[in-house]
Amino acid sequence: MKRVRLKILCTSLFAVVLFFASCKKEDDNAKYNSKGTYIPTKIDPFSIFPAELGMPSLPSDNPFTIEGVYLGRMLFYDPILSYDSSISCASCHKQEFAFSDPVAFSPGAFGLKTKRNAPPLYNMAYSKHFFWDGRANNLRDLVFEPIQAHNEMAMTLPKLEGKLKNATRYIDYFNKAFGHEPNLVDMSKAIEQFMLTIVSNGSRFNRFFPGDSIQLFNMSELRGAQVFNGLVHFDPVTKFTPGADCFHCHGGELVQQQNFNMGGLANNGLDDVLTDLGYGGIVNDPKKYGTFKAPSLLNIALTAPYMHDGRFNTLDEVIEHYSDKMKFNSPNIHTLISSHGGFQLNLTTEQKANLKAYLMTMTDNKLITNPAYSNPFKK
Ligand code: HEC
Ligand code: HEC
């Protein structure tokens, strides 16, 4: 009796194994539909975006696929996108610096330089405003700006299309990802897919947020959090303020105010006389002159130099600006900064050190070492 049972068990186990083996075979075949067209492998967005950050709203006509994201990554790292094949996106957006550039103005094709500092790239899926002046709101269209800018990639679109069509490494990939030979629309969609997958959520700050795991921070970092998240409130006699109110414009787990009407767009008092009109220049509105997108401060220790023109080389200089060197006469300076009676914050040496320590907790080492974002041509 026992033997019979064992035999049945063995046979059914064998059947199960066979079943799975045949499934696997069918899966492989399922990469091609009945007409022999390759079907790319979908990626579940829940495997990309962490629960703590939530699910961003994603473009409905460009679902993530393994092939699409990989193609986008190749294009991001490929100098073929520039006129003389000398500059790739990654020449100015370097992974080790959270995809920013450690120089104030990046050299583009023919040695010409950018007019603003190359910002870091991560968590773009959560953003609807791109560039320092917020002039772009869609990554797919944005891609064509650096490609065609004379001081970045200096490329013409017909020439680019020709180069892609002739590159053997792309013919197969475009076909697999999009079912077409290389073309510019699919190129921009692939780069969009790749950029959307770049997520930064691995810093100690992100584990600390919203502040209920205080054991993750030392005393200095905790005090820094109080300076950062405390309101400006001067003692009438000593003029000491416990808080510097950074969080209104750089708040939440993305350390960025997304709403342009709530501090997400601001003049933070850098200059009495404006040299860059920022968002005001885009919308042609003098009341907005000198306003810029408030950047995320995640990875801030990696992304020097700072501000739209890279004027500050260190976080100490940034903190000194907010504490002691605010230009209250700057046109359109934000009320969150100017409404304290025009006093400099005059943070103490200790407050400054603590604030810096807090900012340093925002570095995500996983972002800068994640092989999924690295140069696919260097193995
Ligand atoms: C020569 C340097 C250079 C190259 C090459 C370059 N960029 Fe940039 N990138 C910049 C600079 C500078 C800015 C900021 C421009 C501004 O705000 O006006 C920027 C801004 C961006 C932004 C906006 C980020 C944000 O949060 O606002 C994205 C996205 C971006 N670049 C993607 C790319 C892609 C994709 C490529 C390749 C197709 C590329 N860049 C090539 C220098 C460069
Ligand atoms: C009213 C909104 C506002 C407040 C308050 C504010 N910031 Fe900013 N912050 C901005 C804007 C806007 C920029 C970009 C300005 C530019 O480049 O012209 C910026 C830029 C920065 C940068 C440079 C980021 C980069 O990638 O280059 C750092 C660092 C920074 N702020 C830290 C702070 C700290 C620390 C505080 C509190 C002491 C603070 N901010 C308060 C709006 C604000």
GROMACS .gro file of C-alpha atoms and ligand atoms in nm:
model
  465
    1MET     CA    1   0.000   0.000   0.000
    2LYS     CA    2   0.269   0.243   0.106
    3ARG     CA    3   0.469   0.166  -0.203
    4VAL     CA    4   0.178   0.236  -0.430
    5ARG     CA    5   0.126   0.571  -0.263
    6LEU     CA    6   0.492   0.652  -0.302
    7LYS     CA    7   0.473   0.560  -0.666
    8ILE     CA    8   0.171   0.785  -0.718
    9LEU     CA    9   0.349   1.064  -0.535
   10CYS     CA   10   0.658   1.022  -0.747
   11THR     CA   11   0.461   1.015  -1.070
   12SER     CA   12   0.266   1.325  -0.977
   13LEU     CA   13   0.584   1.506  -0.873
   14PHE     CA   14   0.733   1.412  -1.207
   15ALA     CA   15   0.422   1.545  -1.380
   16VAL     CA   16   0.448   1.872  -1.189
   17VAL     CA   17   0.813   1.912  -1.285
   18LEU     CA   18   0.727   1.837  -1.646
   19PHE     CA   19   0.442   2.087  -1.634
   20PHE     CA   20   0.670   2.367  -1.510
   21ALA     CA   21   0.940   2.274  -1.754
   22SER     CA   22   0.695   2.294  -2.042
   23CYS     CA   23   0.564   2.626  -1.907
   24LYS     CA   24   0.911   2.767  -1.912
   25LYS     CA   25   0.952   2.657  -2.270
   26GLU     CA   26   0.623   2.819  -2.364
   27ASP     CA   27   0.731   3.138  -2.182
   28ASP     CA   28   1.041   3.158  -2.396
   29ASN     CA   29   0.830   3.110  -2.706
   30ALA     CA   30   0.583   3.370  -2.579
   31LYS     CA   31   0.846   3.636  -2.644
   32TYR     CA   32   0.726   3.616  -3.003
   33ASN     CA   33   0.362   3.647  -3.105
   34SER     CA   34   0.200   3.447  -3.381
   35LYS     CA   35   0.334   3.685  -3.647
   36GLY     CA   36   0.685   3.635  -3.514
   37THR     CA   37   0.705   3.983  -3.358
   38TYR     CA   38   0.912   4.007  -3.041
   39ILE     CA   39   0.712   4.089  -2.728
   40PRO     CA   40   0.919   4.284  -2.475
   41THR     CA   41   0.909   4.184  -2.108
   42LYS     CA   42   0.694   4.416  -1.896
   43ILE     CA   43   0.831   4.546  -1.566
   44ASP     CA   44   0.586   4.587  -1.280
   45PRO     CA   45   0.608   4.952  -1.162
   46PHE     CA   46   0.567   4.828  -0.804
   47SER     CA   47   0.910   4.667  -0.838
   48ILE     CA   48   1.060   5.007  -0.926
   49PHE     CA   49   0.889   5.251  -0.690
   50PRO     CA   50   0.918   5.191  -0.315
   51ALA     CA   51   0.599   5.189  -0.109
   52GLU     CA   52   0.730   5.473   0.111
   53LEU     CA   53   0.745   5.707  -0.188
   54GLY     CA   54   0.419   5.583  -0.334
   55MET     CA   55   0.324   5.516  -0.694
   56PRO     CA   56   0.386   5.819  -0.916
   57SER     CA   57   0.158   5.900  -1.208
   58LEU     CA   58   0.326   5.746  -1.509
   59PRO     CA   59   0.283   5.799  -1.883
   60SER     CA   60   0.015   5.554  -1.995
   61ASP     CA   61   0.158   5.509  -2.344
   62ASN     CA   62   0.509   5.410  -2.241
   63PRO     CA   63   0.500   5.108  -2.008
   64PHE     CA   64   0.829   4.992  -1.860
   65THR     CA   65   0.987   4.695  -2.031
   66ILE     CA   66   1.324   4.536  -1.963
   67GLU     CA   67   1.423   4.602  -2.323
   68GLY     CA   68   1.297   4.964  -2.324
   69VAL     CA   69   1.473   5.060  -2.002
   70TYR     CA   70   1.795   4.896  -2.114
   71LEU     CA   71   1.779   5.071  -2.451
   72GLY     CA   72   1.726   5.403  -2.270
   73ARG     CA   73   2.024   5.331  -2.049
   74MET     CA   74   2.241   5.258  -2.353
   75LEU     CA   75   2.132   5.582  -2.520
   76PHE     CA   76   2.194   5.780  -2.200
   77TYR     CA   77   2.555   5.662  -2.194
   78ASP     CA   78   2.618   5.678  -2.569
   79PRO     CA   79   2.810   5.974  -2.718
   80ILE     CA   80   2.654   5.884  -3.054
   81LEU     CA   81   2.379   6.130  -2.952
   82SER     CA   82   2.616   6.428  -2.997
   83TYR     CA   83   2.727   6.581  -3.325
   84ASP     CA   84   3.089   6.470  -3.307
   85SER     CA   85   3.020   6.162  -3.093
   86SER     CA   86   3.210   6.318  -2.803
   87ILE     CA   87   2.942   6.385  -2.541
   88SER     CA   88   2.679   6.162  -2.383
   89CYS     CA   89   2.408   6.254  -2.133
   90ALA     CA   90   2.633   6.095  -1.873
   91SER     CA   91   2.919   6.333  -1.956
   92CYS     CA   92   2.727   6.595  -1.756
   93HIS     CA   93   2.506   6.369  -1.542
   94LYS     CA   94   2.754   6.143  -1.366
   95GLN     CA   95   2.627   5.858  -1.150
   96GLU     CA   96   2.895   5.902  -0.882
   97PHE     CA   97   2.764   6.256  -0.822
   98ALA     CA   98   2.397   6.151  -0.816
   99PHE     CA   99   2.391   6.224  -1.191
  100SER     CA  100   2.504   6.585  -1.149
  101ASP     CA  101   2.833   6.741  -1.257
  102PRO     CA  102   3.103   6.856  -1.011
  103VAL     CA  103   3.182   7.162  -1.225
  104ALA     CA  104   2.965   7.476  -1.227
  105PHE     CA  105   2.927   7.481  -1.605
  106SER     CA  106   2.967   7.158  -1.799
  107PRO     CA  107   3.165   7.144  -2.120
  108GLY     CA  108   2.951   7.030  -2.414
  109ALA     CA  109   3.036   6.958  -2.775
  110PHE     CA  110   3.318   7.172  -2.921
  111GLY     CA  111   3.423   7.285  -2.572
  112LEU     CA  112   3.132   7.527  -2.529
  113LYS     CA  113   2.990   7.541  -2.177
  114THR     CA  114   2.641   7.522  -2.032
  115LYS     CA  115   2.492   7.840  -1.889
  116ARG     CA  116   2.363   7.668  -1.575
  117ASN     CA  117   2.478   7.396  -1.340
  118ALA     CA  118   2.383   7.039  -1.439
  119PRO     CA  119   2.132   6.922  -1.175
  120PRO     CA  120   2.124   6.570  -1.030
  121LEU     CA  121   1.878   6.319  -1.180
  122TYR     CA  122   1.666   6.095  -0.957
  123ASN     CA  123   1.303   6.062  -0.846
  124MET     CA  124   1.199   6.234  -1.167
  125ALA     CA  125   0.887   6.018  -1.181
  126TYR     CA  126   0.761   6.222  -0.886
  127SER     CA  127   0.821   6.557  -1.052
  128LYS     CA  128   0.628   6.755  -1.307
  129HIS     CA  129   0.870   7.048  -1.343
  130PHE     CA  130   1.213   7.011  -1.498
  131PHE     CA  131   1.511   7.242  -1.546
  132TRP     CA  132   1.603   7.515  -1.299
  133ASP     CA  133   1.337   7.741  -1.445
  134GLY     CA  134   1.076   7.465  -1.459
  135ARG     CA  135   1.028   7.515  -1.833
  136ALA     CA  136   0.976   7.146  -1.917
  137ASN     CA  137   0.711   6.919  -1.776
  138ASN     CA  138   0.766   6.603  -1.972
  139LEU     CA  139   1.085   6.400  -1.988
  140ARG     CA  140   1.015   6.259  -2.333
  141ASP     CA  141   1.012   6.606  -2.490
  142LEU     CA  142   1.290   6.735  -2.266
  143VAL     CA  143   1.536   6.487  -2.417
  144PHE     CA  144   1.546   6.685  -2.742
  145GLU     CA  145   1.672   7.000  -2.568
  146PRO     CA  146   2.020   6.883  -2.461
  147ILE     CA  147   2.053   6.688  -2.786
  148GLN     CA  148   2.003   6.999  -2.997
  149ALA     CA  149   2.156   7.267  -2.770
  150HIS     CA  150   2.467   7.402  -2.944
  151ASN     CA  151   2.660   7.404  -2.615
  152GLU     CA  152   2.553   7.053  -2.510
  153MET     CA  153   2.526   6.786  -2.780
  154ALA     CA  154   2.495   7.019  -3.084
  155MET     CA  155   2.313   6.751  -3.279
  156THR     CA  156   2.062   6.783  -3.562
  157LEU     CA  157   1.769   6.547  -3.556
  158PRO     CA  158   1.801   6.412  -3.914
  159LYS     CA  159   2.167   6.336  -3.853
  160LEU     CA  160   2.085   6.164  -3.524
  161GLU     CA  161   1.817   5.948  -3.682
  162GLY     CA  162   2.064   5.845  -3.952
  163LYS     CA  163   2.332   5.758  -3.699
  164LEU     CA  164   2.093   5.545  -3.493
  165LYS     CA  165   1.960   5.363  -3.798
  166ASN     CA  166   2.313   5.270  -3.897
  167ALA     CA  167   2.425   5.151  -3.555
  168THR     CA  168   2.405   4.772  -3.547
  169ARG     CA  169   2.385   4.775  -3.166
  170TYR     CA  170   2.055   4.961  -3.189
  171ILE     CA  171   1.870   4.794  -3.475
  172ASP     CA  172   1.801   4.481  -3.270
  173TYR     CA  173   1.721   4.673  -2.950
  174PHE     CA  174   1.475   4.919  -3.102
  175ASN     CA  175   1.297   4.630  -3.268
  176LYS     CA  176   1.280   4.434  -2.945
  177ALA     CA  177   1.166   4.728  -2.730
  178PHE     CA  178   0.928   4.899  -2.973
  179GLY     CA  179   0.889   4.674  -3.276
  180HIS     CA  180   1.038   4.934  -3.514
  181GLU     CA  181   1.373   5.022  -3.660
  182PRO     CA  182   1.555   5.301  -3.473
  183ASN     CA  183   1.362   5.631  -3.477
  184LEU     CA  184   1.358   5.948  -3.268
  185VAL     CA  185   1.021   5.907  -3.101
  186ASP     CA  186   1.111   5.564  -2.966
  187MET     CA  187   1.454   5.696  -2.869
  188SER     CA  188   1.294   5.962  -2.650
  189LYS     CA  189   1.052   5.707  -2.502
  190ALA     CA  190   1.337   5.471  -2.415
  191ILE     CA  191   1.533   5.749  -2.243
  192GLU     CA  192   1.214   5.850  -2.062
  193GLN     CA  193   1.172   5.493  -1.937
  194PHE     CA  194   1.528   5.479  -1.811
  195MET     CA  195   1.511   5.819  -1.640
  196LEU     CA  196   1.183   5.735  -1.470
  197THR     CA  197   1.340   5.424  -1.315
  198ILE     CA  198   1.613   5.623  -1.136
  199VAL     CA  199   1.490   5.626  -0.778
  200SER     CA  200   1.667   5.755  -0.468
  201ASN     CA  201   1.527   5.634  -0.140
  202GLY     CA  202   1.822   5.465   0.027
  203SER     CA  203   1.961   5.742   0.248
  204ARG     CA  204   1.963   5.731   0.625
  205PHE     CA  205   1.734   6.034   0.611
  206ASN     CA  206   1.479   5.830   0.414
  207ARG     CA  207   1.479   5.564   0.683
  208PHE     CA  208   1.444   5.832   0.952
  209PHE     CA  209   1.161   6.018   0.780
  210PRO     CA  210   0.907   6.116   0.916
  211GLY     CA  211   1.113   6.113   1.233
  212ASP     CA  212   0.991   5.820   1.437
  213SER     CA  213   1.317   5.625   1.415
  214ILE     CA  214   1.526   5.876   1.604
  215GLN     CA  215   1.784   5.619   1.704
  216LEU     CA  216   1.912   5.632   1.346
  217PHE     CA  217   2.048   5.982   1.409
  218ASN     CA  218   2.311   6.114   1.647
  219MET     CA  219   2.250   6.426   1.862
  220SER     CA  220   2.401   6.665   1.611
  221GLU     CA  221   2.184   6.531   1.327
  222LEU     CA  222   1.872   6.547   1.543
  223ARG     CA  223   1.946   6.907   1.637
  224GLY     CA  224   2.007   6.979   1.270
  225ALA     CA  225   1.662   6.838   1.195
  226GLN     CA  226   1.520   7.090   1.439
  227VAL     CA  227   1.696   7.379   1.267
  228PHE     CA  228   1.581   7.255   0.924
  229ASN     CA  229   1.222   7.184   1.024
  230GLY     CA  230   1.175   7.457   1.284
  231LEU     CA  231   1.003   7.786   1.208
  232VAL     CA  232   1.191   8.114   1.219
  233HIS     CA  233   1.104   8.269   1.552
  234PHE     CA  234   1.340   8.530   1.693
  235ASP     CA  235   1.383   8.582   2.065
  236PRO     CA  236   1.305   8.956   2.096
  237VAL     CA  237   1.615   9.021   2.305
  238THR     CA  238   1.885   8.788   2.178
  239LYS     CA  239   1.753   8.760   1.818
  240PHE     CA  240   1.822   8.386   1.843
  241THR     CA  241   1.599   8.166   1.627
  242PRO     CA  242   1.568   7.793   1.699
  243GLY     CA  243   1.456   7.715   1.343
  244ALA     CA  244   1.559   7.824   0.993
  245ASP     CA  245   1.246   7.704   0.812
  246CYS     CA  246   1.407   7.514   0.527
  247PHE     CA  247   1.129   7.257   0.506
  248HIS     CA  248   0.864   7.477   0.348
  249CYS     CA  249   1.058   7.476   0.022
  250HIS     CA  250   1.260   7.157   0.073
  251GLY     CA  251   1.015   6.929   0.258
  252GLY     CA  252   0.877   6.577   0.273
  253GLU     CA  253   1.061   6.259   0.192
  254LEU     CA  254   1.167   6.396  -0.147
  255VAL     CA  255   1.307   6.702   0.038
  256GLN     CA  256   1.142   6.914  -0.225
  257GLN     CA  257   0.828   7.121  -0.235
  258GLN     CA  258   0.661   7.025  -0.562
  259ASN     CA  259   0.389   7.289  -0.556
  260PHE     CA  260   0.507   7.604  -0.731
  261ASN     CA  261   0.264   7.814  -0.528
  262MET     CA  262   0.386   7.685  -0.191
  263GLY     CA  263   0.759   7.751  -0.212
  264GLY     CA  264   0.841   7.502  -0.490
  265LEU     CA  265   0.931   7.800  -0.704
  266ALA     CA  266   1.114   8.082  -0.530
  267ASN     CA  267   1.374   8.351  -0.530
  268ASN     CA  268   1.595   8.252  -0.236
  269GLY     CA  269   1.772   8.587  -0.217
  270LEU     CA  270   2.098   8.524  -0.399
  271ASP     CA  271   2.140   8.856  -0.582
  272ASP     CA  272   2.035   9.220  -0.547
  273VAL     CA  273   2.066   9.255  -0.923
  274LEU     CA  274   1.939   8.960  -1.125
  275THR     CA  275   2.154   8.812  -1.398
  276ASP     CA  276   1.927   8.513  -1.474
  277LEU     CA  277   1.551   8.571  -1.483
  278GLY     CA  278   1.474   8.203  -1.420
  279TYR     CA  279   1.107   8.109  -1.446
  280GLY     CA  280   1.014   8.478  -1.493
  281GLY     CA  281   1.202   8.475  -1.822
  282ILE     CA  282   1.004   8.175  -1.941
  283VAL     CA  283   0.659   8.310  -1.861
  284ASN     CA  284   0.765   8.669  -1.931
  285ASP     CA  285   0.635   8.795  -1.599
  286PRO     CA  286   0.841   9.055  -1.407
  287LYS     CA  287   0.677   8.940  -1.082
  288LYS     CA  288   0.845   8.602  -1.133
  289TYR     CA  289   1.187   8.731  -1.234
  290GLY     CA  290   1.465   8.558  -1.043
  291THR     CA  291   1.254   8.262  -0.930
  292PHE     CA  292   1.383   7.905  -0.968
  293LYS     CA  293   1.262   7.556  -0.889
  294ALA     CA  294   1.346   7.461  -0.531
  295PRO     CA  295   1.561   7.151  -0.580
  296SER     CA  296   1.544   6.829  -0.381
  297LEU     CA  297   1.818   6.816  -0.120
  298LEU     CA  298   1.852   6.438  -0.129
  299ASN     CA  299   2.216   6.355  -0.209
  300ILE     CA  300   2.311   6.718  -0.153
  301ALA     CA  301   2.654   6.619  -0.017
  302LEU     CA  302   2.730   6.471  -0.361
  303THR     CA  303   2.607   6.746  -0.589
  304ALA     CA  304   2.835   7.047  -0.534
  305PRO     CA  305   2.865   7.313  -0.662
  306TYR     CA  306   2.530   7.458  -0.559
  307MET     CA  307   2.252   7.681  -0.699
  308HIS     CA  308   2.149   7.728  -1.063
  309ASP     CA  309   2.487   7.880  -1.146
  310GLY     CA  310   2.698   7.661  -0.918
  311ARG     CA  311   2.816   7.969  -0.725
  312PHE     CA  312   2.870   7.793  -0.392
  313ASN     CA  313   3.133   7.522  -0.371
  314THR     CA  314   3.046   7.389  -0.026
  315LEU     CA  315   2.747   7.331   0.197
  316ASP     CA  316   2.909   7.570   0.447
  317GLU     CA  317   2.880   7.848   0.190
  318VAL     CA  318   2.513   7.758   0.126
  319ILE     CA  319   2.436   7.764   0.498
  320GLU     CA  320   2.622   8.093   0.535
  321HIS     CA  321   2.406   8.236   0.256
  322TYR     CA  322   2.081   8.146   0.429
  323SER     CA  323   2.213   8.244   0.773
  324ASP     CA  324   2.415   8.558   0.717
  325LYS     CA  325   2.419   8.677   0.358
  326MET     CA  326   2.056   8.690   0.249
  327LYS     CA  327   2.000   8.967  -0.010
  328PHE     CA  328   1.672   9.105   0.112
  329ASN     CA  329   1.654   9.357  -0.173
  330SER     CA  330   1.653   9.085  -0.434
  331PRO     CA  331   1.345   9.136  -0.657
  332ASN     CA  332   1.060   8.895  -0.578
  333ILE     CA  333   1.243   8.737  -0.283
  334HIS     CA  334   1.008   8.477  -0.137
  335THR     CA  335   0.794   8.588   0.158
  336LEU     CA  336   0.892   8.278   0.357
  337ILE     CA  337   1.241   8.429   0.364
  338SER     CA  338   1.162   8.801   0.374
  339SER     CA  339   0.876   8.797   0.624
  340HIS     CA  340   1.097   8.781   0.932
  341GLY     CA  341   1.150   9.156   0.944
  342GLY     CA  342   1.459   9.154   0.725
  343PHE     CA  343   1.684   9.005   0.993
  344GLN     CA  344   1.963   8.771   0.897
  345LEU     CA  345   1.902   8.438   1.072
  346ASN     CA  346   2.245   8.459   1.237
  347LEU     CA  347   2.259   8.089   1.314
  348THR     CA  348   2.518   7.995   1.576
  349THR     CA  349   2.828   7.799   1.478
  350GLU     CA  350   2.673   7.497   1.644
  351GLN     CA  351   2.341   7.533   1.462
  352LYS     CA  352   2.527   7.556   1.133
  353ALA     CA  353   2.728   7.242   1.204
  354ASN     CA  354   2.413   7.055   1.308
  355LEU     CA  355   2.223   7.168   1.000
  356LYS     CA  356   2.508   7.046   0.782
  357ALA     CA  357   2.517   6.712   0.966
  358TYR     CA  358   2.145   6.672   0.897
  359LEU     CA  359   2.192   6.748   0.527
  360MET     CA  360   2.471   6.489   0.513
  361THR     CA  361   2.227   6.215   0.623
  362MET     CA  362   2.048   6.254   0.289
  363THR     CA  363   2.315   6.076   0.084
  364ASP     CA  364   2.199   5.758  -0.089
  365ASN     CA  365   2.500   5.538  -0.160
  366LYS     CA  366   2.280   5.283  -0.335
  367LEU     CA  367   2.192   5.538  -0.602
  368ILE     CA  368   2.552   5.602  -0.694
  369THR     CA  369   2.653   5.235  -0.699
  370ASN     CA  370   2.337   5.073  -0.838
  371PRO     CA  371   2.448   4.868  -1.141
  372ALA     CA  372   2.102   4.912  -1.297
  373TYR     CA  373   2.187   5.279  -1.358
  374SER     CA  374   2.550   5.236  -1.457
  375ASN     CA  375   2.722   5.254  -1.793
  376PRO     CA  376   2.610   4.941  -1.985
  377PHE     CA  377   2.907   4.966  -2.221
  378LYS     CA  378   3.152   4.917  -1.933
  379LYS     CA  379   3.113   4.570  -1.798
  380HEC     C1  380   2.678   6.949  -2.168
  380HEC     C2  381   2.613   6.904  -2.045
  380HEC     C3  382   2.483   6.832  -2.054
  380HEC     C4  383   2.449   6.725  -2.134
  380HEC     C5  384   2.533   6.659  -2.242
  380HEC     C6  385   2.317   6.687  -2.095
  380HEC     N1  386   2.271   6.765  -1.994
  380HEC    FE1  387   2.097   6.745  -1.896
  380HEC     N2  388   2.129   6.921  -1.805
  380HEC     C7  389   2.242   6.998  -1.817
  380HEC     C8  390   2.220   7.128  -1.756
  380HEC     C9  391   2.319   7.242  -1.749
  380HEC    C10  392   2.086   7.128  -1.710
  380HEC    C11  393   2.012   7.243  -1.645
  380HEC    C12  394   1.961   7.334  -1.756
  380HEC    C13  395   1.862   7.438  -1.709
  380HEC     O1  396   1.806   7.422  -1.601
  380HEC     O2  397   1.837   7.532  -1.782
  380HEC    C14  398   2.033   6.995  -1.739
  380HEC    C15  399   1.906   6.951  -1.702
  380HEC    C16  400   1.857   6.825  -1.728
  380HEC    C17  401   1.733   6.771  -1.677
  380HEC    C18  402   1.636   6.841  -1.581
  380HEC    C19  403   1.652   6.786  -1.440
  380HEC    C20  404   1.568   6.856  -1.338
  380HEC     O3  405   1.546   6.797  -1.232
  380HEC     O4  406   1.524   6.968  -1.359
  380HEC    C21  407   1.719   6.646  -1.728
  380HEC    C22  408   1.604   6.548  -1.703
  380HEC    C23  409   1.833   6.621  -1.812
  380HEC     N3  410   1.915   6.730  -1.808
  380HEC    C24  411   1.852   6.505  -1.885
  380HEC    C25  412   1.950   6.494  -1.984
  380HEC    C26  413   1.953   6.389  -2.085
  380HEC    C27  414   1.852   6.278  -2.098
  380HEC    C28  415   2.062   6.415  -2.163
  380HEC    C29  416   2.107   6.340  -2.285
  380HEC    C30  417   2.009   6.330  -2.393
  380HEC    C31  418   2.128   6.533  -2.108
  380HEC     N4  419   2.056   6.578  -2.001
  380HEC    C32  420   2.246   6.584  -2.156
  380HEC    C33  421   2.360   6.959  -1.876
  380HEC    C34  422   2.369   6.858  -1.968
  381HEC     C1  423   1.149   8.016  -0.004
  381HEC     C2  424   1.195   7.885  -0.041
  381HEC     C3  425   1.327   7.837   0.017
  381HEC     C4  426   1.366   7.829   0.148
  381HEC     C5  427   1.291   7.875   0.270
  381HEC     C6  428   1.494   7.763   0.146
  381HEC     N1  429   1.531   7.732   0.019
  381HEC    FE1  430   1.699   7.637  -0.038
  381HEC     N2  431   1.654   7.674  -0.233
  381HEC     C7  432   1.540   7.735  -0.278
  381HEC     C8  433   1.552   7.758  -0.420
  381HEC     C9  434   1.446   7.822  -0.509
  381HEC    C10  435   1.678   7.711  -0.457
  381HEC    C11  436   1.741   7.720  -0.597
  381HEC    C12  437   1.786   7.864  -0.613
  381HEC    C13  438   1.871   7.894  -0.732
  381HEC     O1  439   1.953   7.812  -0.772
  381HEC     O2  440   1.859   8.005  -0.786
  381HEC    C14  441   1.740   7.657  -0.337
  381HEC    C15  442   1.864   7.596  -0.334
  381HEC    C16  443   1.918   7.535  -0.222
  381HEC    C17  444   2.037   7.455  -0.221
  381HEC    C18  445   2.122   7.420  -0.343
  381HEC    C19  446   2.066   7.298  -0.410
  381HEC    C20  447   2.143   7.256  -0.533
  381HEC     O3  448   2.118   7.144  -0.580
  381HEC     O4  449   2.224   7.332  -0.585
  381HEC    C21  450   2.057   7.412  -0.093
  381HEC    C22  451   2.168   7.322  -0.042
  381HEC    C23  452   1.952   7.469  -0.013
  381HEC     N3  453   1.868   7.542  -0.095
  381HEC    C24  454   1.938   7.451   0.123
  381HEC    C25  455   1.846   7.522   0.201
  381HEC    C26  456   1.851   7.527   0.345
  381HEC    C27  457   1.953   7.456   0.431
  381HEC    C28  458   1.749   7.608   0.384
  381HEC    C29  459   1.715   7.655   0.523
  381HEC    C30  460   1.820   7.730   0.590
  381HEC    C31  461   1.679   7.652   0.263
  381HEC     N4  462   1.742   7.597   0.155
  381HEC    C32  463   1.567   7.733   0.260
  381HEC    C33  464   1.430   7.769  -0.202
  381HEC    C34  465   1.432   7.778  -0.064
   0.00000   0.00000   0.00000
